[in-house]
Amino acid sequence: MNQSDAPGASPWHAGERELQERVGVADQMEIFGRKVVRDHMPDQHRLFYNQLPYLVVGAVDEQGMPWATLIEGPPGFIHSPDPRVLQIDRLPAAGDPVRAALKQDAAVGLLGIDLKTRRRNRMNGNISTASSGGFAVSVVHAFGNCPQYIQLRGVEPVSLGQASSDVAAECLSELDEAAKAAISKADTFFIASYVDLDGDESLRSVDVSHRGGNSGFVRIEGNVLTIPDFAGNLHFNTLGNCLLNPRAGLAFIDFETGDMLQVSGRTEIVLEGPQIAAFQGAERLWTLTVEQVVRRQAVLALRWRFEGFSPNSLMTGSWEQAEGRLQADSLRDQWRPLRVTRIVDESSTIRSFYFEPADGAGVPRFEAGQHLPVRFCLAQGQAPLVRTYSLSSAPSDSFFRISVKRDGLVSSHLHDRVQVGDLVEARAPQGRFTVQADEYRPLVLLAAGVGVTPLLSMLREVIYEGERIRRTRPTWFIQSARSLGELGFRDELYELATRAKDKIRALRLLSQPETHARVGEDFEVAGRVDVELLKALLPLDDYDFYLCGPGAFTQALYDGLRQLRIGDDRIHAETFGPSTLVRQRDHLTPAVEQIPAASSPVKVLFSASAKEARWEPGGGSLLELAESRGLNPDFSCRGGSCGTCRTRLVSGQVHYLNLPAEMPAEGEVLICCAVPAQAKEGEAPLVLDL
């Protein structure tokens, strides 16, 4: 933190501000920091420290290496004679690298933490007095901290045959197998870091902090530790220090045996990359290359009983999961086997199928709202059929699920024939009907029938993200069905609404409710979703609307919202079957420019199969042309809405008879709704990778 006492000086130094700016919170953190970062301890902090039987301390040795440790003593060994001084009547045990660093005027960081209540307060300052029995610290900065990622542990003293001060310290220059084993099972560690502002040692600021996650959240590769950084208080004290001075010291406590493992080394912050996206909950990564190790067995006289993981830790992933996701990413364009692990009836017409990968790779990464291409062979000798089904699970869920209405040949096959243990083939999820779960703008999710499935995925992700970052996007979830029997996911939605409390508003409508359906308990409104309902229900605000259901449902709602002057870019829709939604583009929305369709016959080459065909004007899509030559490209909707038929365009250009719901990436074409474009003389022929 900034050591400057100049009037109007920011509480944050350049490293902290740089990271705050990177995530877009610099202005609000400037205001927040001036309110919560003090130059003294409030009375509740002073009382809290006085009640603790242990204290985490960070300091810097003569070689400039930071170290973290834990000092213990009877409650009262920490006391505050006045709000600007904290007296500690104990020193670290002999052999602890922090002990020699606790000298007059030395900068230190302190963390008071109660693992039983998950309360913690932090302070940094300078040693005003030091003696053989303890030291006093003059406060420079004092502030409270949130309870996130602190595992619940109760503390109790034990009787040791050997005094902790006599435990020999084992010093190493690298991690041995015992050290790696201790780190690999850790769910908690403490980290010390520091910065000399403007390169001036007299302006040194030392910080010591807590880090927690699921067991094994620290990855070990040789002498390098990799740690995910989760959503926190946005101070960036630790990483801000490491950005300016890439050194840190970590202390791993074995809470059952009293062993302490201390390591110190050089850090590197990783702000972008596939590993961050693959590790659930990670917002960035950082590494520590270990240069020094100090190990002392049973050095602590305290023991802690594990009583439960922090809810925040349980929302994060693992390195095993991350590696599985990265492996799945490399297989995104391949058909992979999925095993059915569970089947649940969600209503009289909707059935959910839970899957797990059967090939050893992980569950593919996806976005809430995307759909899963699934391939089935219904009879021996028949060509496989491809369908796309929206995922009703969220990216943050521990399960992978589609929910299917009995409607059509393949859907009926799923309902009637597929059982737990069966294998199906699927490719990675796709689609752009997705939501930004941490957006500030209020969200309105409008579902009809089985159209609830992608919106349920979105709702689950909004709630998860709100719990993770402690700010939930305001959301209305409006679900309609014909009858109570067809109203899907009733128990699940009740659980989600209870979990989200008042942050999510839910409304259920039935157009033909049964006589036993109870208004106010089973549903709220008899009727259909329309614009008049939305006008009466929604306070005046700027919303994002997501519509999913039959074509007539989405078109009517879309048209009504546009009549209310809701911008086209604020209305996101997905329909069943071909893309039938007719949009009214805003004047400022650029139109999609296309080369006209060919008006004369065109030769089309299929490079992968070494076949060619002659397309005639009015002769149908490129998908139909390929099928006429005996090819079997993957497809599902045949109308440009699902993306299953995307094919690599080797050369040439195409024209879309009806624009796809989402345009494919450059170099790809959706052949189900495309025809050859008018070619200019000398242009390359139309070649598809089929």
XYZ file of C-alpha atoms in Angstrom:
690
model
C 0.000 0.000 0.000
C 1.056 3.594 -0.496
C 3.258 4.868 2.338
C 2.931 8.528 1.374
C 1.367 10.769 4.001
C 0.994 13.691 1.595
C -2.450 15.333 1.668
C -4.770 13.690 -0.841
C -2.389 10.795 -1.523
C -4.007 7.607 -2.800
C -4.126 4.667 -0.367
C -2.912 2.452 -3.224
C 0.527 2.300 -4.787
C 1.208 2.020 -8.530
C 1.106 -1.792 -8.660
C -2.239 -2.017 -6.899
C -3.716 0.737 -9.071
C -2.510 -0.931 -12.267
C -4.377 -4.138 -11.459
C -7.455 -2.220 -10.308
C -7.450 -0.328 -13.599
C -7.108 -3.571 -15.511
C -10.366 -4.906 -14.046
C -12.131 -1.540 -14.315
C -12.521 -0.690 -10.619
C -9.804 1.920 -10.049
C -12.151 4.863 -9.501
C -14.472 3.072 -7.092
C -11.539 1.539 -5.196
C -9.999 4.989 -4.779
C -13.167 6.128 -3.013
C -13.537 2.863 -1.106
C -9.898 2.808 0.005
C -10.095 6.270 1.524
C -13.027 5.082 3.637
C -11.719 1.755 4.935
C -7.916 2.042 5.051
C -6.995 3.795 8.299
C -3.799 4.957 9.970
C -5.014 3.500 13.268
C -6.890 0.486 14.592
C -10.545 0.927 15.525
C -11.463 -0.442 18.941
C -13.037 -3.608 17.514
C -9.749 -4.460 15.785
C -7.795 -3.907 18.994
C -10.154 -6.175 20.937
C -10.054 -8.810 18.184
C -6.246 -9.011 18.210
C -6.259 -9.267 22.003
C -8.465 -12.372 21.903
C -6.342 -14.331 19.408
C -3.982 -17.196 20.358
C -1.955 -16.782 17.144
C -0.879 -14.091 14.678
C 0.423 -14.283 11.099
C 3.501 -12.119 10.484
C 5.329 -11.156 7.298
C 8.840 -9.675 7.215
C 11.901 -9.313 4.962
C 15.325 -10.810 5.712
C 18.723 -9.188 5.091
C 18.900 -10.691 1.590
C 15.622 -9.023 0.641
C 13.614 -12.269 0.745
C 10.097 -12.047 2.215
C 8.890 -14.690 4.672
C 5.580 -15.484 6.345
C 5.156 -17.217 9.691
C 2.746 -17.801 12.562
C 3.412 -16.702 16.153
C 1.335 -18.262 18.939
C 0.663 -17.472 22.573
C -2.112 -17.348 25.158
C -4.964 -14.906 24.427
C -3.758 -11.493 25.510
C -0.206 -11.912 24.191
C -1.275 -9.396 21.533
C -2.508 -6.116 22.969
C -2.871 -2.502 21.931
C -1.823 0.236 24.380
C -3.270 2.824 22.004
C -4.972 2.777 18.567
C -1.690 3.331 16.726
C 0.408 0.610 18.381
C 0.116 -3.176 18.541
C 2.314 -4.986 21.067
C 3.195 -8.669 20.490
C 4.709 -10.374 23.541
C 6.145 -13.329 21.651
C 8.723 -13.976 18.948
C 8.812 -16.670 16.281
C 10.550 -19.888 17.301
C 14.297 -20.276 16.837
C 15.234 -21.108 13.263
C 12.315 -19.159 11.830
C 13.669 -16.765 9.155
C 11.191 -14.106 10.309
C 12.709 -13.937 13.797
C 15.967 -12.318 12.690
C 14.051 -9.839 10.513
C 12.090 -8.348 13.442
C 14.428 -5.443 14.125
C 13.944 -1.843 15.166
C 12.237 0.199 12.406
C 11.766 -2.861 10.171
C 8.597 -2.925 8.072
C 6.226 -5.803 8.846
C 2.811 -7.045 7.829
C 0.359 -8.541 10.336
C -2.752 -10.647 9.838
C -5.104 -11.390 12.692
C -7.311 -14.289 11.618
C -9.771 -16.498 13.484
C -10.328 -19.662 11.457
C -13.307 -20.570 13.654
C -15.297 -17.430 12.810
C -13.577 -16.614 9.483
C -12.937 -13.095 10.714
C -9.688 -11.362 9.786
C -8.056 -7.951 10.075
C -4.843 -6.769 8.469
C -2.274 -4.219 9.448
C 1.112 -3.105 8.213
C 3.571 -0.811 9.872
C 7.039 -0.509 11.346
C 8.599 -1.989 14.473
C 8.847 0.784 17.057
C 10.457 -1.355 19.777
C 12.047 -4.805 19.697
C 13.267 -6.954 22.581
C 14.078 -10.553 23.416
C 10.485 -11.062 24.503
C 8.549 -9.452 21.684
C 8.068 -6.338 19.594
C 5.694 -3.423 19.069
C 4.402 -2.233 15.697
C 3.393 1.326 14.871
C 0.412 1.320 12.535
C 0.761 2.665 9.002
C -2.335 1.004 7.508
C -5.114 -0.962 9.200
C -8.183 -2.437 7.534
C -10.648 -5.288 7.778
C -10.939 -8.177 5.345
C -13.747 -10.381 4.055
C -14.149 -14.040 5.145
C -13.883 -15.514 1.640
C -11.935 -18.768 1.109
C -11.227 -19.251 4.842
C -11.830 -22.896 5.749
C -13.620 -23.413 9.055
C -11.295 -24.742 11.766
C -11.519 -24.870 15.537
C -8.302 -24.438 17.529
C -7.101 -26.307 20.590
C -3.710 -26.437 22.364
C -1.793 -29.690 22.799
C 0.888 -30.777 25.217
C 4.254 -31.285 23.541
C 7.131 -33.259 24.939
C 9.544 -30.868 23.244
C 9.226 -27.094 23.477
C 8.489 -25.565 20.117
C 11.402 -23.152 20.479
C 13.795 -26.111 20.456
C 12.591 -27.635 17.165
C 15.425 -27.774 14.657
C 14.914 -26.013 11.329
C 15.732 -27.889 8.137
C 16.890 -25.543 5.361
C 16.754 -26.541 1.677
C 17.381 -24.831 -1.644
C 14.561 -26.660 -3.420
C 11.396 -28.615 -2.745
C 11.925 -32.244 -1.789
C 9.247 -34.922 -1.976
C 8.081 -34.326 1.595
C 7.657 -30.604 0.926
C 5.740 -31.305 -2.274
C 3.470 -33.718 -0.427
C 2.696 -31.092 2.218
C 1.876 -28.452 -0.391
C -0.165 -30.813 -2.571
C -2.743 -31.442 0.158
C -2.937 -27.843 1.410
C -6.180 -25.879 1.252
C -4.672 -22.800 2.940
C -1.438 -20.846 3.026
C -0.212 -17.413 4.079
C 1.795 -15.142 1.798
C 4.156 -12.252 2.543
C 5.148 -9.685 -0.081
C 6.621 -6.213 -0.061
C 7.534 -3.185 -2.123
C 10.047 -0.371 -1.644
C 8.152 2.622 -2.979
C 10.254 4.725 -5.346
C 13.079 2.265 -4.632
C 13.439 3.714 -1.128
C 13.837 1.100 1.622
C 12.625 3.643 4.176
C 9.282 3.575 2.327
C 9.027 -0.208 2.461
C 5.532 -1.657 2.806
C 5.140 -5.315 3.819
C 1.882 -7.206 3.471
C 0.876 -10.644 4.693
C -2.325 -12.273 3.537
C -4.335 -15.490 3.484
C -5.065 -17.691 0.472
C -7.492 -20.600 0.358
C -9.118 -23.004 -2.077
C -9.955 -26.648 -2.484
C -7.306 -29.126 -1.349
C -4.582 -29.242 -3.980
C -5.303 -25.795 -5.424
C -1.542 -25.164 -5.531
C -0.014 -26.957 -8.517
C 3.572 -28.192 -8.211
C 5.847 -28.601 -11.225
C 9.406 -29.177 -10.088
C 10.321 -26.108 -8.073
C 7.497 -23.938 -9.450
C 4.171 -23.425 -7.690
C 1.158 -22.179 -9.686
C -1.743 -20.644 -7.793
C -5.135 -19.487 -9.136
C -6.224 -16.043 -7.979
C -9.948 -15.878 -7.242
C -12.371 -12.973 -6.892
C -11.503 -10.995 -3.779
C -11.685 -7.554 -2.234
C -10.035 -5.842 -5.238
C -7.302 -4.312 -3.076
C -4.630 -6.311 -4.938
C -2.214 -5.787 -2.040
C -0.321 -9.029 -2.665
C -0.322 -9.072 -6.458
C 0.234 -5.318 -6.610
C 3.391 -5.802 -4.556
C 4.483 -8.703 -6.758
C 3.884 -6.634 -9.877
C 6.453 -4.084 -8.673
C 8.693 -6.487 -6.752
C 8.372 -10.120 -7.909
C 9.201 -11.810 -4.606
C 7.023 -13.580 -2.062
C 7.224 -15.904 0.909
C 4.631 -18.592 1.640
C 3.891 -20.451 4.877
C 2.054 -23.786 4.782
C 0.700 -25.008 8.122
C -0.174 -28.633 8.788
C -3.109 -27.933 11.072
C -3.186 -31.494 12.413
C 0.508 -31.938 13.285
C 1.742 -28.385 13.891
C 4.371 -28.663 11.133
C 5.306 -25.476 9.289
C 6.793 -25.282 5.793
C 8.094 -21.884 4.675
C 9.226 -21.120 1.134
C 10.487 -17.948 -0.500
C 11.205 -17.132 -4.114
C 10.367 -15.154 -7.226
C 6.872 -14.581 -8.554
C 5.307 -14.063 -11.958
C 1.731 -12.914 -12.580
C -0.210 -14.509 -15.448
C -3.078 -12.274 -16.563
C -4.232 -14.109 -19.697
C -4.183 -17.617 -21.092
C -6.203 -20.812 -21.525
C -5.328 -22.143 -18.073
C -7.130 -19.214 -16.434
C -10.302 -19.901 -18.399
C -10.044 -23.625 -17.669
C -9.682 -23.274 -13.883
C -13.150 -22.593 -12.506
C -13.313 -19.368 -10.531
C -9.801 -18.209 -11.473
C -9.460 -14.620 -12.649
C -5.703 -14.801 -13.080
C -2.784 -17.043 -12.071
C 0.548 -16.424 -10.436
C 3.614 -18.561 -9.965
C 6.339 -18.822 -7.343
C 9.729 -20.253 -8.264
C 11.024 -21.559 -4.942
C 14.571 -20.508 -4.007
C 14.671 -21.229 -0.265
C 12.815 -23.700 1.968
C 12.613 -23.903 5.778
C 10.836 -26.848 7.396
C 10.136 -27.425 11.090
C 8.145 -30.356 12.403
C 5.611 -29.968 15.245
C 6.868 -26.432 15.825
C 3.406 -25.151 16.766
C 1.737 -25.922 20.084
C -1.719 -25.420 18.576
C -3.795 -27.861 16.544
C -6.872 -27.127 14.453
C -9.922 -29.317 13.788
C -11.218 -29.116 10.234
C -14.940 -28.297 10.323
C -15.763 -27.393 6.740
C -14.687 -25.706 3.534
C -15.526 -22.102 2.851
C -18.549 -21.826 0.521
C -16.353 -19.683 -1.730
C -13.716 -22.414 -1.948
C -16.374 -24.937 -2.946
C -17.286 -22.728 -5.925
C -13.776 -23.048 -7.355
C -12.268 -25.808 -9.444
C -9.225 -28.026 -9.339
C -6.159 -28.535 -11.488
C -7.457 -31.962 -12.481
C -10.664 -30.377 -13.751
C -8.703 -27.637 -15.530
C -6.451 -30.132 -17.298
C -9.513 -32.116 -18.369
C -11.100 -28.982 -19.801
C -7.946 -28.096 -21.713
C -7.831 -31.602 -23.144
C -11.494 -31.289 -24.119
C -10.716 -27.996 -25.876
C -8.301 -29.819 -28.159
C -11.152 -32.167 -29.145
C -13.801 -29.508 -29.795
C -14.383 -30.460 -33.429
C -14.468 -34.198 -32.803
C -17.397 -36.419 -31.937
C -16.770 -37.679 -28.402
C -18.527 -40.435 -26.433
C -20.640 -39.307 -23.482
C -22.080 -41.757 -20.972
C -25.577 -41.209 -19.590
C -25.265 -41.093 -15.800
C -28.756 -40.035 -14.779
C -32.217 -39.504 -16.287
C -34.833 -37.271 -14.638
C -38.370 -36.382 -15.707
C -38.756 -32.625 -15.312
C -42.393 -32.478 -16.463
C -44.900 -34.588 -18.360
C -43.080 -33.760 -21.613
C -39.478 -32.839 -20.690
C -36.801 -35.330 -19.657
C -33.250 -34.452 -18.562
C -30.188 -36.509 -19.473
C -26.999 -36.130 -17.441
C -23.690 -37.012 -19.111
C -20.054 -37.587 -18.298
C -17.222 -37.968 -20.835
C -16.370 -41.601 -21.549
C -13.022 -40.977 -23.263
C -10.933 -39.798 -20.312
C -10.981 -36.119 -21.303
C -12.889 -33.500 -19.338
C -16.229 -31.819 -19.828
C -15.846 -29.196 -22.567
C -15.978 -25.546 -21.593
C -19.097 -23.709 -22.713
C -21.156 -20.589 -22.111
C -24.566 -20.464 -20.483
C -27.221 -20.669 -23.211
C -25.261 -22.752 -25.716
C -26.512 -25.986 -27.265
C -24.947 -29.433 -27.578
C -24.736 -31.173 -30.982
C -25.598 -34.850 -30.438
C -25.345 -37.659 -33.030
C -27.464 -40.823 -33.035
C -27.625 -43.912 -35.201
C -31.209 -45.099 -34.807
C -30.904 -48.261 -36.876
C -28.071 -50.367 -38.216
C -27.071 -49.352 -41.702
C -28.748 -45.948 -41.487
C -26.831 -42.700 -41.647
C -26.474 -41.051 -38.226
C -28.810 -38.191 -37.351
C -27.567 -35.004 -35.677
C -29.667 -32.842 -33.408
C -28.814 -29.921 -31.149
C -30.249 -29.620 -27.650
C -29.789 -26.661 -25.336
C -27.781 -27.339 -22.211
C -29.825 -26.776 -19.071
C -26.762 -26.983 -16.828
C -24.441 -24.031 -16.293
C -20.686 -23.864 -16.963
C -20.149 -23.653 -13.200
C -22.184 -26.776 -12.424
C -20.646 -30.085 -11.446
C -22.961 -31.838 -13.928
C -23.486 -31.721 -17.704
C -27.132 -31.901 -18.784
C -29.526 -31.507 -21.688
C -33.297 -31.417 -21.253
C -35.414 -32.688 -24.141
C -39.097 -32.477 -25.004
C -40.627 -35.552 -26.619
C -41.172 -34.125 -30.092
C -39.868 -35.798 -33.238
C -37.945 -38.905 -34.216
C -34.680 -38.338 -32.335
C -36.292 -36.805 -29.249
C -38.645 -39.768 -29.012
C -35.656 -42.097 -29.314
C -34.042 -40.329 -26.362
C -37.199 -40.651 -24.273
C -38.013 -44.244 -25.216
C -34.697 -45.996 -25.782
C -31.780 -44.263 -24.063
C -30.974 -45.557 -20.580
C -28.433 -44.880 -17.840
C -25.073 -46.307 -18.918
C -25.699 -45.832 -22.648
C -23.227 -43.921 -24.801
C -24.097 -41.060 -27.125
C -21.809 -39.002 -29.345
C -21.507 -35.244 -28.997
C -19.337 -32.378 -30.103
C -18.416 -29.349 -28.034
C -21.272 -26.941 -27.231
C -21.762 -24.025 -29.588
C -23.990 -21.033 -30.190
C -24.040 -17.316 -29.471
C -27.301 -17.164 -27.542
C -25.319 -16.488 -24.379
C -25.439 -14.160 -21.402
C -22.909 -12.030 -19.523
C -23.619 -13.190 -15.987
C -21.767 -10.382 -14.194
C -23.237 -7.486 -16.204
C -24.813 -4.623 -14.245
C -27.793 -4.105 -16.577
C -30.958 -5.897 -15.358
C -31.810 -9.124 -17.147
C -35.219 -10.459 -18.206
C -35.420 -14.152 -19.158
C -38.659 -15.093 -20.965
C -39.318 -18.789 -21.628
C -42.168 -20.756 -23.157
C -42.354 -24.541 -22.858
C -39.051 -26.327 -23.365
C -37.546 -22.934 -24.222
C -36.821 -22.780 -20.504
C -33.708 -24.962 -20.955
C -31.090 -22.416 -22.141
C -32.576 -19.754 -19.870
C -32.279 -22.100 -16.895
C -28.589 -22.480 -17.748
C -28.301 -18.685 -17.780
C -30.144 -18.321 -14.467
C -27.917 -20.894 -12.790
C -24.810 -19.075 -14.016
C -26.102 -15.653 -12.912
C -26.705 -16.983 -9.395
C -23.324 -18.725 -9.244
C -21.496 -15.646 -10.484
C -23.358 -13.475 -7.988
C -22.246 -15.705 -5.134
C -18.690 -15.766 -6.457
C -18.216 -12.016 -6.853
C -20.764 -11.002 -4.180
C -22.865 -8.991 -6.636
C -25.789 -10.611 -8.439
C -27.093 -9.286 -11.730
C -30.741 -8.196 -11.181
C -32.818 -10.816 -13.002
C -36.455 -11.530 -13.818
C -37.188 -15.151 -14.734
C -40.588 -15.512 -16.418
C -41.634 -19.036 -17.377
C -44.802 -20.049 -19.184
C -46.323 -23.427 -19.986
C -49.674 -24.763 -21.049
C -50.391 -26.656 -17.824
C -48.899 -27.432 -14.442
C -47.969 -30.892 -15.681
C -45.914 -29.328 -18.478
C -44.260 -26.722 -16.232
C -40.709 -28.023 -15.982
C -38.045 -27.779 -13.267
C -40.413 -26.683 -10.498
C -38.333 -28.010 -7.592
C -35.066 -26.818 -9.090
C -36.357 -23.311 -9.709
C -37.736 -23.132 -6.176
C -34.308 -24.099 -4.821
C -32.598 -21.508 -7.025
C -35.011 -18.758 -5.991
C -34.492 -19.640 -2.322
C -30.732 -19.614 -2.775
C -30.756 -16.231 -4.532
C -33.226 -14.681 -2.045
C -34.502 -11.320 -3.304
C -31.905 -10.969 -6.055
C -33.978 -13.023 -8.518
C -37.658 -12.372 -9.271
C -39.540 -15.358 -10.709
C -42.996 -15.539 -12.289
C -44.801 -18.651 -13.587
C -47.701 -18.524 -16.044
C -50.077 -21.281 -17.170
C -52.279 -20.763 -20.217
C -54.542 -23.768 -19.456
C -54.111 -24.542 -15.743
C -55.642 -27.708 -14.327
C -58.405 -27.357 -11.772
C -56.085 -28.562 -9.014
C -53.338 -26.036 -9.876
C -53.194 -23.415 -7.108
C -52.631 -19.747 -7.911
C -49.926 -18.318 -5.668
C -48.437 -21.724 -4.907
C -48.101 -23.695 -8.150
C -48.105 -20.648 -10.426
C -48.689 -16.894 -10.260
C -50.652 -15.895 -13.372
C -53.188 -17.616 -15.620
C -52.538 -16.564 -19.205
C -49.669 -15.988 -21.599
C -46.582 -13.820 -21.576
C -47.158 -10.631 -23.537
C -45.967 -7.060 -23.600
C -48.849 -5.819 -21.459
C -47.736 -8.173 -18.694
C -44.163 -6.897 -18.971
C -45.303 -3.269 -18.854
C -47.230 -3.944 -15.658
C -44.503 -6.067 -14.102
C -41.172 -4.415 -14.857
C -40.088 -1.118 -13.315
C -38.839 1.466 -15.789
C -35.222 0.540 -16.545
C -32.770 -0.434 -19.278
C -33.040 -4.225 -19.646
C -31.502 -7.028 -21.652
C -34.276 -9.372 -22.832
C -33.706 -13.044 -23.653
C -36.555 -14.890 -25.382
C -36.740 -18.613 -26.053
C -39.688 -20.675 -27.192
C -41.765 -21.459 -30.275
C -41.466 -19.100 -33.228
C -44.836 -17.421 -32.655
C -43.953 -16.745 -29.002
C -40.588 -15.146 -29.734
C -41.843 -13.148 -32.725
C -44.807 -11.702 -30.838
C -42.673 -10.693 -27.868
C -39.937 -9.313 -30.095
C -42.396 -7.192 -32.085
C -44.045 -5.934 -28.909
C -40.731 -4.964 -27.336
C -39.669 -3.136 -30.484
C -42.936 -1.196 -30.409
C -41.932 -0.093 -26.916
C -38.719 1.238 -28.498
C -36.520 -1.429 -26.948
C -33.349 -1.525 -29.044
C -32.823 -4.494 -31.326
C -29.456 -5.099 -29.677
C -31.211 -5.435 -26.299
C -33.391 -8.335 -27.488
C -31.753 -11.748 -27.777
C -33.838 -14.625 -29.062
C -33.636 -18.297 -29.920
C -36.422 -20.229 -31.591
C -37.015 -23.914 -32.260
C -36.320 -25.261 -35.735
C -35.416 -22.910 -38.582
C -34.462 -19.358 -37.738
C -37.807 -17.664 -38.286
C -37.430 -14.509 -36.193
C -37.875 -11.442 -38.388
C -35.907 -8.563 -36.898
C -36.427 -4.838 -37.292
C -32.911 -3.487 -37.408
C -32.156 -0.156 -35.794
C -31.042 2.596 -38.142
C -27.589 2.604 -36.579
C -27.197 -1.170 -36.919
C -25.146 -1.895 -40.043
C -26.837 -4.245 -42.483
C -25.091 -7.481 -43.401
C -23.651 -7.016 -46.877
C -23.805 -10.018 -49.180
C -22.739 -10.802 -52.706
C -25.881 -11.695 -54.695
C -26.736 -15.331 -55.263
C -25.489 -16.858 -58.491
C -27.956 -16.507 -61.349
C -26.412 -19.210 -63.527
C -25.186 -22.782 -62.912
C -22.098 -23.128 -60.677
C -19.678 -26.041 -60.316
C -19.105 -26.899 -56.639
C -16.127 -29.001 -55.544
C -16.127 -31.153 -52.379
C -12.424 -31.481 -51.592
C -12.431 -34.082 -48.788
C -14.426 -36.597 -50.841
C -12.979 -35.625 -54.252
C -16.480 -35.124 -55.649
C -18.083 -32.314 -57.581
C -21.629 -31.242 -58.378
C -23.447 -28.712 -60.520
C -25.676 -26.284 -58.645
C -28.626 -24.808 -60.529
C -30.444 -21.591 -59.550
C -33.479 -22.563 -57.495
C -31.937 -25.955 -56.842
C -31.770 -25.705 -53.057
C -29.017 -25.212 -50.511
C -25.437 -26.421 -50.592
C -26.421 -29.001 -47.966
C -29.016 -30.436 -50.325
C -26.480 -30.382 -53.156
C -23.972 -32.347 -51.056
C -26.639 -34.883 -50.118
C -27.530 -35.325 -53.790
C -23.936 -36.501 -54.374
C -24.172 -39.116 -51.625
C -22.443 -37.071 -48.921
C -23.747 -36.996 -45.342
C -22.760 -33.668 -43.768
C -23.787 -33.066 -40.173
C -26.914 -30.951 -39.784
C -29.810 -30.463 -37.420
C -32.129 -27.498 -37.972
C -31.667 -27.037 -41.767
C -32.521 -23.381 -41.230
C -29.399 -21.582 -39.998
C -30.154 -21.537 -36.287
C -28.011 -24.283 -34.737
C -24.626 -24.082 -36.498
C -24.243 -27.866 -36.757
C -23.651 -27.814 -40.519
C -20.751 -25.363 -40.426
C -18.193 -26.361 -43.034
C -14.773 -25.009 -43.929
C -14.849 -22.828 -47.027
C -11.689 -23.658 -48.992
C -12.302 -21.059 -51.707
C -15.092 -19.128 -53.366
C -17.994 -17.252 -51.796
C -21.566 -17.992 -50.757
C -24.861 -16.153 -50.360
C -27.323 -16.817 -47.524
C -30.927 -17.110 -48.649
C -31.948 -16.367 -45.065
C -29.373 -14.963 -42.667
C -28.257 -17.402 -39.966
C -29.121 -16.709 -36.354
C -25.381 -16.234 -35.905
C -22.869 -15.718 -38.673
C -20.133 -18.370 -38.747
C -16.476 -17.576 -38.247
C -14.437 -16.332 -41.173
C -13.539 -19.217 -43.457
C -16.637 -21.222 -42.480
C -20.087 -21.468 -44.024
C -23.456 -22.819 -42.867
C -24.358 -24.945 -45.854
C -27.981 -25.546 -44.802
C -29.018 -22.001 -45.754
C -26.285 -21.030 -48.243
C -26.048 -21.116 -52.029
C -23.179 -20.134 -54.350
C -22.624 -16.398 -54.723
C -22.300 -14.610 -58.031
C -18.657 -15.082 -59.014
C -16.557 -12.568 -60.873
C -14.416 -13.599 -63.786
C -11.124 -15.072 -62.636
C -12.257 -15.778 -59.062
C -11.423 -19.103 -57.432
C -14.094 -21.809 -57.712
C -16.406 -22.687 -54.833
C -14.693 -25.463 -52.857
C -16.071 -26.939 -49.615
C -14.170 -29.201 -47.222
C -16.629 -32.095 -47.512
